[in-house]
Coordinates of C-alpha atoms in Angstrom, one line a residue:
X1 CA 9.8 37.1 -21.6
X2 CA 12.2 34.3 -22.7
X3 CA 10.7 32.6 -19.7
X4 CA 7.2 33.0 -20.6
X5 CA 7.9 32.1 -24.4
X6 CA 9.8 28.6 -23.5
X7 CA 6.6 27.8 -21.2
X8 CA 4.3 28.5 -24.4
X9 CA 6.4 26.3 -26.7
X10 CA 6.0 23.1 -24.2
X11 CA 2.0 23.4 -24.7
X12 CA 0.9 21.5 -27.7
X13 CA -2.3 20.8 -29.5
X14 CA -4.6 18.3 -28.7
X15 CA -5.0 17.0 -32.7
X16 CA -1.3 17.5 -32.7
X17 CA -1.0 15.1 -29.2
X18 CA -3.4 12.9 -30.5
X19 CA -2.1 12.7 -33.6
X20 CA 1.6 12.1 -32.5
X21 CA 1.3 10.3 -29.3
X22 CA -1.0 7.1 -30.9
X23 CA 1.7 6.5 -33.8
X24 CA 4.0 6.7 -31.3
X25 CA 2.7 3.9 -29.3
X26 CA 1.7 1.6 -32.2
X27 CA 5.6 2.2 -33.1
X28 CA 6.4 1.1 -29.3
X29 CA 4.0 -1.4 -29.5
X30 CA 5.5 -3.1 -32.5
X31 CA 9.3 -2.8 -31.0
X32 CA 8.0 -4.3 -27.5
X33 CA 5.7 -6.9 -29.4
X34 CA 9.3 -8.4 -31.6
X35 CA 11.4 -7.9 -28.7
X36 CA 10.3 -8.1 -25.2
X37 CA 6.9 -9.7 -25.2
X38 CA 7.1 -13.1 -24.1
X39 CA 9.8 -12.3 -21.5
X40 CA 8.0 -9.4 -20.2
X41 CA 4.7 -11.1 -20.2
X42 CA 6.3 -14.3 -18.3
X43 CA 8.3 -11.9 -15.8
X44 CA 5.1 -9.9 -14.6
X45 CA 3.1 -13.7 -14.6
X46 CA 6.0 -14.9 -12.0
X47 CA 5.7 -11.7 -10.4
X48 CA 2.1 -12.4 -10.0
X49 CA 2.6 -15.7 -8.5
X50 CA 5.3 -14.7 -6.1
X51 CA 2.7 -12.4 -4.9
X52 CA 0.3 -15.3 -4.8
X53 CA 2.6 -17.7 -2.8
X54 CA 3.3 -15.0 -0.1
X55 CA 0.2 -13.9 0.3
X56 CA -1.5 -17.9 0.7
X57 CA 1.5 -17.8 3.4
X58 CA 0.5 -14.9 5.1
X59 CA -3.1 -15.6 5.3
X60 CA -2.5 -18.8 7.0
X61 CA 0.3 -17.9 9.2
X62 CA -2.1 -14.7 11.0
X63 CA -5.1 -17.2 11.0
X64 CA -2.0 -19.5 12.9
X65 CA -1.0 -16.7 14.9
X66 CA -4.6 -15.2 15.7
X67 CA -5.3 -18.6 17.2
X68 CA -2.5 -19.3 19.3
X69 CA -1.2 -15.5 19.8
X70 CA -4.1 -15.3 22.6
X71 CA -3.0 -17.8 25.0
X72 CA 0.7 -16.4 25.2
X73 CA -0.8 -12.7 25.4
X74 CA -3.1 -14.2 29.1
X75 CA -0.3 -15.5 30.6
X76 CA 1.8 -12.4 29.8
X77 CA -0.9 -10.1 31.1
X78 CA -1.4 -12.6 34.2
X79 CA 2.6 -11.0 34.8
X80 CA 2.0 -8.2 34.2
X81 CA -1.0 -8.1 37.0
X82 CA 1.1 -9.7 39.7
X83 CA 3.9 -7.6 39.4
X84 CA 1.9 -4.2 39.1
X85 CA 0.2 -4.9 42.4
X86 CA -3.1 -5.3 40.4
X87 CA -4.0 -9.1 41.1
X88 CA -2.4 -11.1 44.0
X89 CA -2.2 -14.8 43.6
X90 CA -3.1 -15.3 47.2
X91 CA -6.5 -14.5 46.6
X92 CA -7.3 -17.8 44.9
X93 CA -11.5 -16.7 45.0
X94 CA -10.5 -13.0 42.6
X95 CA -7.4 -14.8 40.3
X96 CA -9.6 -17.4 39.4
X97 CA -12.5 -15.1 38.7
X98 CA -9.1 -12.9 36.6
X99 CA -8.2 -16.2 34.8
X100 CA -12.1 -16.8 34.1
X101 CA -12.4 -13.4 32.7
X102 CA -9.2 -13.9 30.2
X103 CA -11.0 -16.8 28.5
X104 CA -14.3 -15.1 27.5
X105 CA -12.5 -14.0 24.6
X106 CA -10.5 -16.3 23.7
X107 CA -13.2 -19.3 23.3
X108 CA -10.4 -21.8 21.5
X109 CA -8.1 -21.2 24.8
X110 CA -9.8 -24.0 26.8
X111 CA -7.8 -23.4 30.0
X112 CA -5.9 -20.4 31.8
X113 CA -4.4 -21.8 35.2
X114 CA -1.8 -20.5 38.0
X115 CA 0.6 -22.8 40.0
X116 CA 2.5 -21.4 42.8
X117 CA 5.7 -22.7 43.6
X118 CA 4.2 -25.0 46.1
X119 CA 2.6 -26.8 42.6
X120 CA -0.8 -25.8 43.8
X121 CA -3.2 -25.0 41.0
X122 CA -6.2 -22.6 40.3
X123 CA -7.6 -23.5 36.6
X124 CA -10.1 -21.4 34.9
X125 CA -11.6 -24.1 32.2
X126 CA -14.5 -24.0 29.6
X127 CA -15.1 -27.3 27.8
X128 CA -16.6 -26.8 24.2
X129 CA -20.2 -25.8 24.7
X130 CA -20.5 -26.0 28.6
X131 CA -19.9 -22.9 31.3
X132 CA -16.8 -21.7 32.6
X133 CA -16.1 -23.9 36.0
X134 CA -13.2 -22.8 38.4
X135 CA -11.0 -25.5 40.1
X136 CA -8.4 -25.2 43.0
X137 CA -6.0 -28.1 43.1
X138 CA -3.0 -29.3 44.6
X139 CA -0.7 -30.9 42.0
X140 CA 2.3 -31.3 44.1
X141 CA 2.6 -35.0 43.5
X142 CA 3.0 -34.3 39.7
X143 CA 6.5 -34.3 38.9
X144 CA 5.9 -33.1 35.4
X145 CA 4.4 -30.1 36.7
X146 CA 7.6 -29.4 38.9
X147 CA 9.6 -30.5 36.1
X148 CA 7.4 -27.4 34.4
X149 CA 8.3 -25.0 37.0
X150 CA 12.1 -26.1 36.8
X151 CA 12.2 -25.6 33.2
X152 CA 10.8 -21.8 32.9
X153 CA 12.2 -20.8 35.7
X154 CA 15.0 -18.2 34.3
X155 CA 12.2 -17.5 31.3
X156 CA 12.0 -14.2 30.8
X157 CA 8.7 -14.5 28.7
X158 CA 6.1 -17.0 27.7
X159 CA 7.3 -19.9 26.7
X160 CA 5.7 -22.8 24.1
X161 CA 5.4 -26.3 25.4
X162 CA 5.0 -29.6 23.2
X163 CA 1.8 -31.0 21.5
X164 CA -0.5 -32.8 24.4
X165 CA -3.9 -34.7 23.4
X166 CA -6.7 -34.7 26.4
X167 CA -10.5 -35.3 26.1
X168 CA -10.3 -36.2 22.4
X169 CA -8.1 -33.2 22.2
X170 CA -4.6 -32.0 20.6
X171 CA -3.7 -29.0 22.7
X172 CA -0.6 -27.2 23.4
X173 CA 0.7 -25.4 26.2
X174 CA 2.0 -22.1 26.9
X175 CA 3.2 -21.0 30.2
X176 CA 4.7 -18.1 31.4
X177 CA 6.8 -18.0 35.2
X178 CA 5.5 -15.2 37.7
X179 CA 7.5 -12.8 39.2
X180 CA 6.9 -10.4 42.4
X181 CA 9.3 -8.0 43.1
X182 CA 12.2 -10.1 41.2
X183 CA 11.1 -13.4 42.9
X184 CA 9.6 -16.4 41.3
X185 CA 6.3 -16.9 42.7
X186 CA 5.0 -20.0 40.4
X187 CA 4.0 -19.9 37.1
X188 CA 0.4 -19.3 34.8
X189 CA -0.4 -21.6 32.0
X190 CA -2.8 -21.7 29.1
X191 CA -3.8 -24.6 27.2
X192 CA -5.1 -24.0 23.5
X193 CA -7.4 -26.3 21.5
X194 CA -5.6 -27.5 17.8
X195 CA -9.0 -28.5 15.8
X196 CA -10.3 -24.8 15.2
X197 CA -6.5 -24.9 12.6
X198 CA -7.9 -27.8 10.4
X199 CA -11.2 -25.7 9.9
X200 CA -8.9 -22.9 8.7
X201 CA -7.4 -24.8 6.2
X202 CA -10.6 -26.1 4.7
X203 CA -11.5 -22.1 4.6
X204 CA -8.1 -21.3 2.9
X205 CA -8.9 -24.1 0.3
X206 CA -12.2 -22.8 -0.4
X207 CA -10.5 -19.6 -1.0
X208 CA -7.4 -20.3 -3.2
X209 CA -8.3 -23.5 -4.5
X210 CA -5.5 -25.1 -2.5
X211 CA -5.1 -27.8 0.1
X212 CA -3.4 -25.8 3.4
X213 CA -2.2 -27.5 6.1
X214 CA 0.1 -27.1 8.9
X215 CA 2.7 -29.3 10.3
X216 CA 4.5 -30.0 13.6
X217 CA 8.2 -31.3 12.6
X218 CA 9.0 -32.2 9.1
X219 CA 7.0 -35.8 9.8
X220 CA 3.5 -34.7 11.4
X221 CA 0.4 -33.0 10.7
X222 CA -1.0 -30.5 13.1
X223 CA -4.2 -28.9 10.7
X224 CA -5.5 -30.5 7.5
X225 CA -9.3 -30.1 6.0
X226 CA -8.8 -33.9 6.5
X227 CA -8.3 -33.4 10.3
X228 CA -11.9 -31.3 10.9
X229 CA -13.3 -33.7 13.4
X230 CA -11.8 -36.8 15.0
X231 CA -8.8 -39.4 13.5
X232 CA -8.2 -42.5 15.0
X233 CA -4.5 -42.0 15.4
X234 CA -4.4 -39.1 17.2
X235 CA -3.5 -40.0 21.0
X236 CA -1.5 -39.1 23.8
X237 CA 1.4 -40.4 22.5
X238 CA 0.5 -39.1 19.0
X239 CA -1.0 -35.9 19.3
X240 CA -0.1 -35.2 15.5
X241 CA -1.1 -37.6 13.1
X242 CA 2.2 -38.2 10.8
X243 CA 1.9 -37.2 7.2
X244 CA 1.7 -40.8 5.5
X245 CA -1.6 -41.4 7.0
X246 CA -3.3 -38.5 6.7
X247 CA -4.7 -39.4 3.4
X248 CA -2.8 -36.1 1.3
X249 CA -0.7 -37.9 -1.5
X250 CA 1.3 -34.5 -1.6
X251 CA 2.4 -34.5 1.7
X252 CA 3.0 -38.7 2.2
X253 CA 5.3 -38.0 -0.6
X254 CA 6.4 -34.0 0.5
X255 CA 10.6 -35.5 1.0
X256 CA 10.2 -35.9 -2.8
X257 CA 9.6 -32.4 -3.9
X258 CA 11.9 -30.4 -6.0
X259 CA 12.7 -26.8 -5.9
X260 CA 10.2 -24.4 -8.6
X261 CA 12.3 -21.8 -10.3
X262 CA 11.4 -18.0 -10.8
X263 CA 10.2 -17.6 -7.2
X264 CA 13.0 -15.8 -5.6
X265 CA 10.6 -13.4 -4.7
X266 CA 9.0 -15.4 -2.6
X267 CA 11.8 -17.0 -1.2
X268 CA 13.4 -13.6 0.1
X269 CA 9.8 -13.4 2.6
X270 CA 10.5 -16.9 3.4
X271 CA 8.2 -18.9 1.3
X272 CA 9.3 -22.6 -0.8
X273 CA 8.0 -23.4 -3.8
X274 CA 8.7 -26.6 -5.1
X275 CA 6.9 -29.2 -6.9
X276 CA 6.0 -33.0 -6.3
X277 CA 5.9 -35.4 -8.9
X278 CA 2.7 -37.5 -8.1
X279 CA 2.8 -40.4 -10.8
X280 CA 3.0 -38.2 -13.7
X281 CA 1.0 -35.4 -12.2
X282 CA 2.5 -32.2 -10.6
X283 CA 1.7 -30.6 -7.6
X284 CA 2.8 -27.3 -6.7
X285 CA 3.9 -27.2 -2.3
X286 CA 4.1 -23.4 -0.5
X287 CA 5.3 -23.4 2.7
X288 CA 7.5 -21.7 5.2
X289 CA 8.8 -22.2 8.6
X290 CA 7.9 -20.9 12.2
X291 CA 10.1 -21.5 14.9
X292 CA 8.2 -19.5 17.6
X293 CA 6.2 -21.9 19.2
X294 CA 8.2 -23.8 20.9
X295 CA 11.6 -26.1 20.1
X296 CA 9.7 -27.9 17.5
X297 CA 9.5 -26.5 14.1
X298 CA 6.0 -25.5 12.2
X299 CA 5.5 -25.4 8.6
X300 CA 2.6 -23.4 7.5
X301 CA 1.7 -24.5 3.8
X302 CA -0.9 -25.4 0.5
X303 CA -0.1 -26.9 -2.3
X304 CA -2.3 -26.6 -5.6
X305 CA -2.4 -28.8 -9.0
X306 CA 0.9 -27.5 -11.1
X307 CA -1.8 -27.2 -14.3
X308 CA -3.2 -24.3 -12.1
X309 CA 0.2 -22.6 -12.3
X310 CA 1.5 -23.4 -15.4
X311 CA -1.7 -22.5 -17.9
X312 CA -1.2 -19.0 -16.9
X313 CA 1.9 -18.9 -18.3
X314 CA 1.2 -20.9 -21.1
X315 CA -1.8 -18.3 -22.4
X316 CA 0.5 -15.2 -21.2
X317 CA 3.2 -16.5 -24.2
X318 CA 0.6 -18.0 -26.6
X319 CA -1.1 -14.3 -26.6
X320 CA 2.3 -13.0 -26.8
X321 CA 2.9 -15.0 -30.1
X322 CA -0.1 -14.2 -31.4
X323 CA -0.4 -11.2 -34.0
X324 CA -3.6 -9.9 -33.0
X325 CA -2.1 -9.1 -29.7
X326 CA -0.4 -5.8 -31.5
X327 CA -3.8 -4.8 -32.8
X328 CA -5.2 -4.9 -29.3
X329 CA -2.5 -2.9 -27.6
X330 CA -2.8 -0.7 -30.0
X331 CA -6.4 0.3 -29.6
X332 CA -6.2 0.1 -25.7
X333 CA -3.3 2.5 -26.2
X334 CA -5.5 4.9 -28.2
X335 CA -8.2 4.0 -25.7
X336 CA -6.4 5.3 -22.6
X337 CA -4.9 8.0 -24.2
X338 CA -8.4 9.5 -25.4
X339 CA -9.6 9.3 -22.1
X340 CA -6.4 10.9 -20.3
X341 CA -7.1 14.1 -23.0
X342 CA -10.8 13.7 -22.1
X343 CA -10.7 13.5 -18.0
X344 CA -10.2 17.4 -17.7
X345 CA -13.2 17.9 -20.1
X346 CA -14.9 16.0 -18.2
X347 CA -14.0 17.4 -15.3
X348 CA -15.1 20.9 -16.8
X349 CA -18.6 19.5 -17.8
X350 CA -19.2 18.3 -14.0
X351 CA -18.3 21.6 -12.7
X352 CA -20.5 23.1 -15.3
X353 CA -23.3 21.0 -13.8
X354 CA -23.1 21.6 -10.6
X355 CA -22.8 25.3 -10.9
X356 CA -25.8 25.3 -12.6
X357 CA -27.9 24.0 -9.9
X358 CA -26.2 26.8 -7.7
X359 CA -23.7 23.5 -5.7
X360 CA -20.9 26.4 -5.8
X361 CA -19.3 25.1 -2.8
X362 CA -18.4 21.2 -3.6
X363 CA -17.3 22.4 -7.4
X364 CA -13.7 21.6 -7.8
X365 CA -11.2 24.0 -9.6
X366 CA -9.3 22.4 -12.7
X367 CA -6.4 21.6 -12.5
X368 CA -3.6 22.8 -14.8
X369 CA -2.8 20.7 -18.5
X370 CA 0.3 20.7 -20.8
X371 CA -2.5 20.7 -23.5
X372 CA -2.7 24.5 -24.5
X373 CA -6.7 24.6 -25.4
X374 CA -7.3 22.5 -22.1
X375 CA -5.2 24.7 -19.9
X376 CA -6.6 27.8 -21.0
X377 CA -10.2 26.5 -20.7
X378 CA -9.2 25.3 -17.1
X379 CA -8.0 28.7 -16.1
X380 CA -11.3 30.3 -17.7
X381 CA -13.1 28.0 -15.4
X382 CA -11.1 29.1 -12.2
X383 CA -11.4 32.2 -12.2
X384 CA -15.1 31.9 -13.1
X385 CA -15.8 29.5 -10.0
X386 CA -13.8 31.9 -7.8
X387 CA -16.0 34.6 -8.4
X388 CA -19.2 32.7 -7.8
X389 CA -17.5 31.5 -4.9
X390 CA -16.9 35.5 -3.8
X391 CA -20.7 36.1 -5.0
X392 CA -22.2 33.0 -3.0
X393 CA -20.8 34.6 0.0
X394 CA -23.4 37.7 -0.1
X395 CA -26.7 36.2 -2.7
X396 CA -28.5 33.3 -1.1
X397 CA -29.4 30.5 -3.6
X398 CA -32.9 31.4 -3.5
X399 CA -32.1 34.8 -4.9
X400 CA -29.5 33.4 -7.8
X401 CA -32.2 30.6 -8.7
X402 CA -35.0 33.4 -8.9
X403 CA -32.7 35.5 -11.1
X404 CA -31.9 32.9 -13.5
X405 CA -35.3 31.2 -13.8
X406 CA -36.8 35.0 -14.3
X407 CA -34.3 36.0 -17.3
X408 CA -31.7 38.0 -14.7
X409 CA -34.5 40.5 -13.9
X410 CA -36.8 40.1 -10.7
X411 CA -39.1 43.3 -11.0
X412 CA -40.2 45.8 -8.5
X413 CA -43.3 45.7 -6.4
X414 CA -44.3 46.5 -2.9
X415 CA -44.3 44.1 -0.1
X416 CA -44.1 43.4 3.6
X417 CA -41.1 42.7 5.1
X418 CA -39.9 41.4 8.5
X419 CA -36.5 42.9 8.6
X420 CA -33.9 41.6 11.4
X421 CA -30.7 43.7 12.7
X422 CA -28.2 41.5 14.5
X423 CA -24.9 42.3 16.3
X424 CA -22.8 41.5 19.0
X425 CA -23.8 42.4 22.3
X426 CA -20.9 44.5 24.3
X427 CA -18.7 44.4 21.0
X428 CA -16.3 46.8 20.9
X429 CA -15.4 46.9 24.8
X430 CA -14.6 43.7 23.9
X431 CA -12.7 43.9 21.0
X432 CA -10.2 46.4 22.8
X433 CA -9.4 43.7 25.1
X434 CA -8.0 41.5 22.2
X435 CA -5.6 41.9 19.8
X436 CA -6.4 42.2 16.0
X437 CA -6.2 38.8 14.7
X438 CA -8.3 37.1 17.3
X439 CA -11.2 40.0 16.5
X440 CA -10.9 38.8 13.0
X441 CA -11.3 35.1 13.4
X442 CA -13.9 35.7 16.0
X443 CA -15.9 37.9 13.2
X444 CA -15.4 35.2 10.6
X445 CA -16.9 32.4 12.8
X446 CA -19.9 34.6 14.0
X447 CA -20.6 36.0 10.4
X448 CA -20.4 32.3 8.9
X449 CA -22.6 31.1 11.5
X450 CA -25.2 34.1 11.4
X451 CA -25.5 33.3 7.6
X452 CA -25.7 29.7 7.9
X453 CA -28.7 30.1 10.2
X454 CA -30.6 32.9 8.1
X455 CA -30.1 30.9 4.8
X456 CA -31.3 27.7 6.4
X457 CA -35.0 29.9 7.5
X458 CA -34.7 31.6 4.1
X459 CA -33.7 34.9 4.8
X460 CA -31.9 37.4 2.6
X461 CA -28.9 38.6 4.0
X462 CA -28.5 42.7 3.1
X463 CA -25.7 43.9 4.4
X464 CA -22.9 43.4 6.6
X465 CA -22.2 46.2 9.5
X466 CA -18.8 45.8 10.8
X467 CA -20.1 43.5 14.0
X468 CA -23.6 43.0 12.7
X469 CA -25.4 42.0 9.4
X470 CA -29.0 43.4 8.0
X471 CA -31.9 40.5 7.2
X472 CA -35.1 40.3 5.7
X473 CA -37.6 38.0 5.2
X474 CA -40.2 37.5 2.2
X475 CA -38.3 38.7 -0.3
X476 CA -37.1 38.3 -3.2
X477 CA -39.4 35.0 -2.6
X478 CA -42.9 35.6 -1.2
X479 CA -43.2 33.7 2.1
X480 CA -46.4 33.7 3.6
X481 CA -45.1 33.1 7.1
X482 CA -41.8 35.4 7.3
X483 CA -42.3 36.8 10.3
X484 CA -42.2 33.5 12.0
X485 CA -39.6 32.6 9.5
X486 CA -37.5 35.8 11.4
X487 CA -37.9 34.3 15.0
X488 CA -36.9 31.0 14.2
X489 CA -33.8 32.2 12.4
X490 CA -33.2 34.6 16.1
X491 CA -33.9 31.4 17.7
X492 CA -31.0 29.6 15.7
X493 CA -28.8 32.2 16.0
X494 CA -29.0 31.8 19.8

């Protein structure tokens, strides 16, 4: 009993909840206002724009990586091939058909080739806009390409070559040595095309309002909006153009940037924000480093105009200041609790709607409230929608809907019937063969289906006889064609 009572005394009144629980946010409201609104309101803004920073970062490092990833993945796989007996570089006519295969879907990886350690080469090439082309070569009088095979020789993986710039193009290399049964065999190679990045960064600027780029070393840019289509400096012995001449004032002058504070957030996923002073003007720099594409660093990055940053906090603490902004709490405090007091009545009217048009299956019960009047009227409900649920199981809709629309009372009268007897054929030699529990779940899933199918013809179901169930057809609803109605519902039951 002592348990019972203290469960009574924590359910209150909703005018007394109301009542207690608005003056007691306006009295919060006030306190927080005096004493913690404009650092609150500053913290969450730089929590905000840490968010921001990291997520910029992340979108253009995946881009980065869903670019390049490919290339590294084909040589891998190229392995993988060899050394499970599934491709056998011998066979120059079927690897470079394999290596022709890997670039179909990969259309910015404009080579895939394999060298064996005799240097000579079978390339798999598609050249923007034209067909795949196959080419068998013999490169042994390259000694860059031994110098290659040298290099990645104890690799255990793929590994990232330097920039290269051929037919108008900045590529870069990935290559991957080839094993057989533990013994170097030569080595695959795939080259990937660099232009696709700078169309990224014009898509990330459209997006964020910022200026990405990407750069190769702390002195050259690899992808810029500025670099979608050709630039005159970009050769083989430049396949980056370097940042002064790129025509970004941010990054000519990026060496003069200075650290932004309130973004340790940031920092600890391995994003810099700092700011550049461009005559008198601020810019605000993202970036962050990748090291795993090759020895040369890459710095993903954007920077936006530092007016973009700072107005946001600027209005957070002028609204903070201001003294309408208690009045406004206030009321959205009232506003949200009203409606947390109103969802379960609201919950309560929807059921009560869709029990009235008979949709007793998809109602929801109520769940429980700390609000006495709420609580009780959500128990009511329950155990109301239970017993429909119970009652559902034996009256088809058409029967309920009848009843209700005729004032609870259908009347007698005489009528022709087709009346259907179903049960299971060979039944209880079969039911001595199992044990209880399967009988019961096997009974359960005929019975549901039985019903489904003479509900869905508009039967009535009568009764239920232990392994079969008693139908009839035109009634309590007239149906002109219930005998056909009866064989199509045997039919379904089939």
């Amino acid at each position: 009993m002592a348990q019972v009572n203290r469960r009574h005394r924590r359910r209150f009144s909703i005018t007394l909840t109301l009542a207690a629980s608005i003056g007691l946010l306006v009295a919060i409201a006030v306190i927080a206002e005096l004493l913690l609104g404009i650092s609150t309101g500053r913290r969450n803004t730089l929590e905000l724009l840490n968010e921001k920073a990291v997520f910029i970062m992340d979108t253009i490092e995946t881009g980065m990586r869903s670019h390049l990833d490919p290339a590294a993945d084909i040589v891998t796989h190229v392995q993988e091939l060899t050394e499970s007996g599934h491709l056998d570089p011998n066979d120059r006519t079927h690897l470079g058909d394999a290596l022709a295969g890997m670039l179909a879907a990969a259309p910015q990886i404009i080579a895939a080739a394999y060298w064996d350690t005799a240097l000579v080469q079978t390339v798999a090439s598609q050249p923007e806009g034209e067909p795949v082309w196959i080419l068998q070569q013999d490169q042994s009088h390259m000694p860059e390409i031994a110098e290659i095979l040298n290099e990645i020789k104890d690799a255990s993986g793929p590994v990232w070559r330097e920039l290269a710039f051929a037919n108008n193009t900045t590529l870069i290399n990935v290559v991957h040595p080839i094993r057989m049964n533990g013994e170097l065999i030569g080595f695959a190679g795939a080259a990937v095309s660099m232009p696709e990045l700078s169309a990224l960064m014009t898509e990330i600027g459209d997006r964020f309002q910022a200026t990405g780029f990407i750069l190769y070393g702390p002195e050259h840019v690899l992808a810029h909006p500025h670099l979608v289509g050709s630039h005159s400096e970009l050769s083989a012995e430049t396949p980056a153009v370097p940042r002064a001449h790129i025509g970004d004032l941010a990054l000519a002058k990026l060496e003069d940037r200075e650290p932004v504070e309130g973004f340790r957030a940031a920092a600890d996923k391995g994003v810099r924000v700092e700011s550049i002073d461009l005559f008198g003007t601020y810019e605000v720099v993202f970036s962050r480093r990748i090291d795993d594409y090759g020895t040369v660093p890459w710095i993903v990055g954007a920077h936006v105009p530092a007016v973009t940053v700072g107005t946001e906090i600027q209005r957070l603490q002028s609204s903070a200041l201001a003294g309408a902004g208690l009045l406004i709490v206030s009321i959205l405090a009232a506003i949200f609790l009203g409606r947390r007091i109103a969802r379960p009545i609201k919950r309560a009217s929807a059921g009560a709607v869709q029990i009235s048009s008979l949709d007793i299956t998809d109602a929801m019960p109520l769940p429980p409230s700390r609000i006495t009047e709420l609580n009780e009227q959500a128990n009511a409900f329950n155990a109301m929608l239970e017993g429909l649920k119970w009652f559902q199981t034996y009256v088809p809709k058409t029967l309920v809907r009848q009843l209700v629309r005729e004032g609870g009372s259908t009347g007698s009268e005489e009528r022709e019937l087709t009346i259907m007897f179903v049960d299971i054929r060979g039944f209880t030699a079969m039911s001595e063969l199992l044990p209880g529990r399967e009988v019961v779940q096997l009974l359960n899933a005929y019975h549901a289906s039985m019903v489904e199918a003479v509900f869905l013809c508009g039967g009535t179901l009568d009764k239920y006889l232990g392994d079969g169930l008693m139908v009839y057809f035109n009634a309590p609803v007239a149906q002109a064609d219930h005998a056909r109605r009866a064989i199509d519902c045997a039919m379904a039951m089939r």
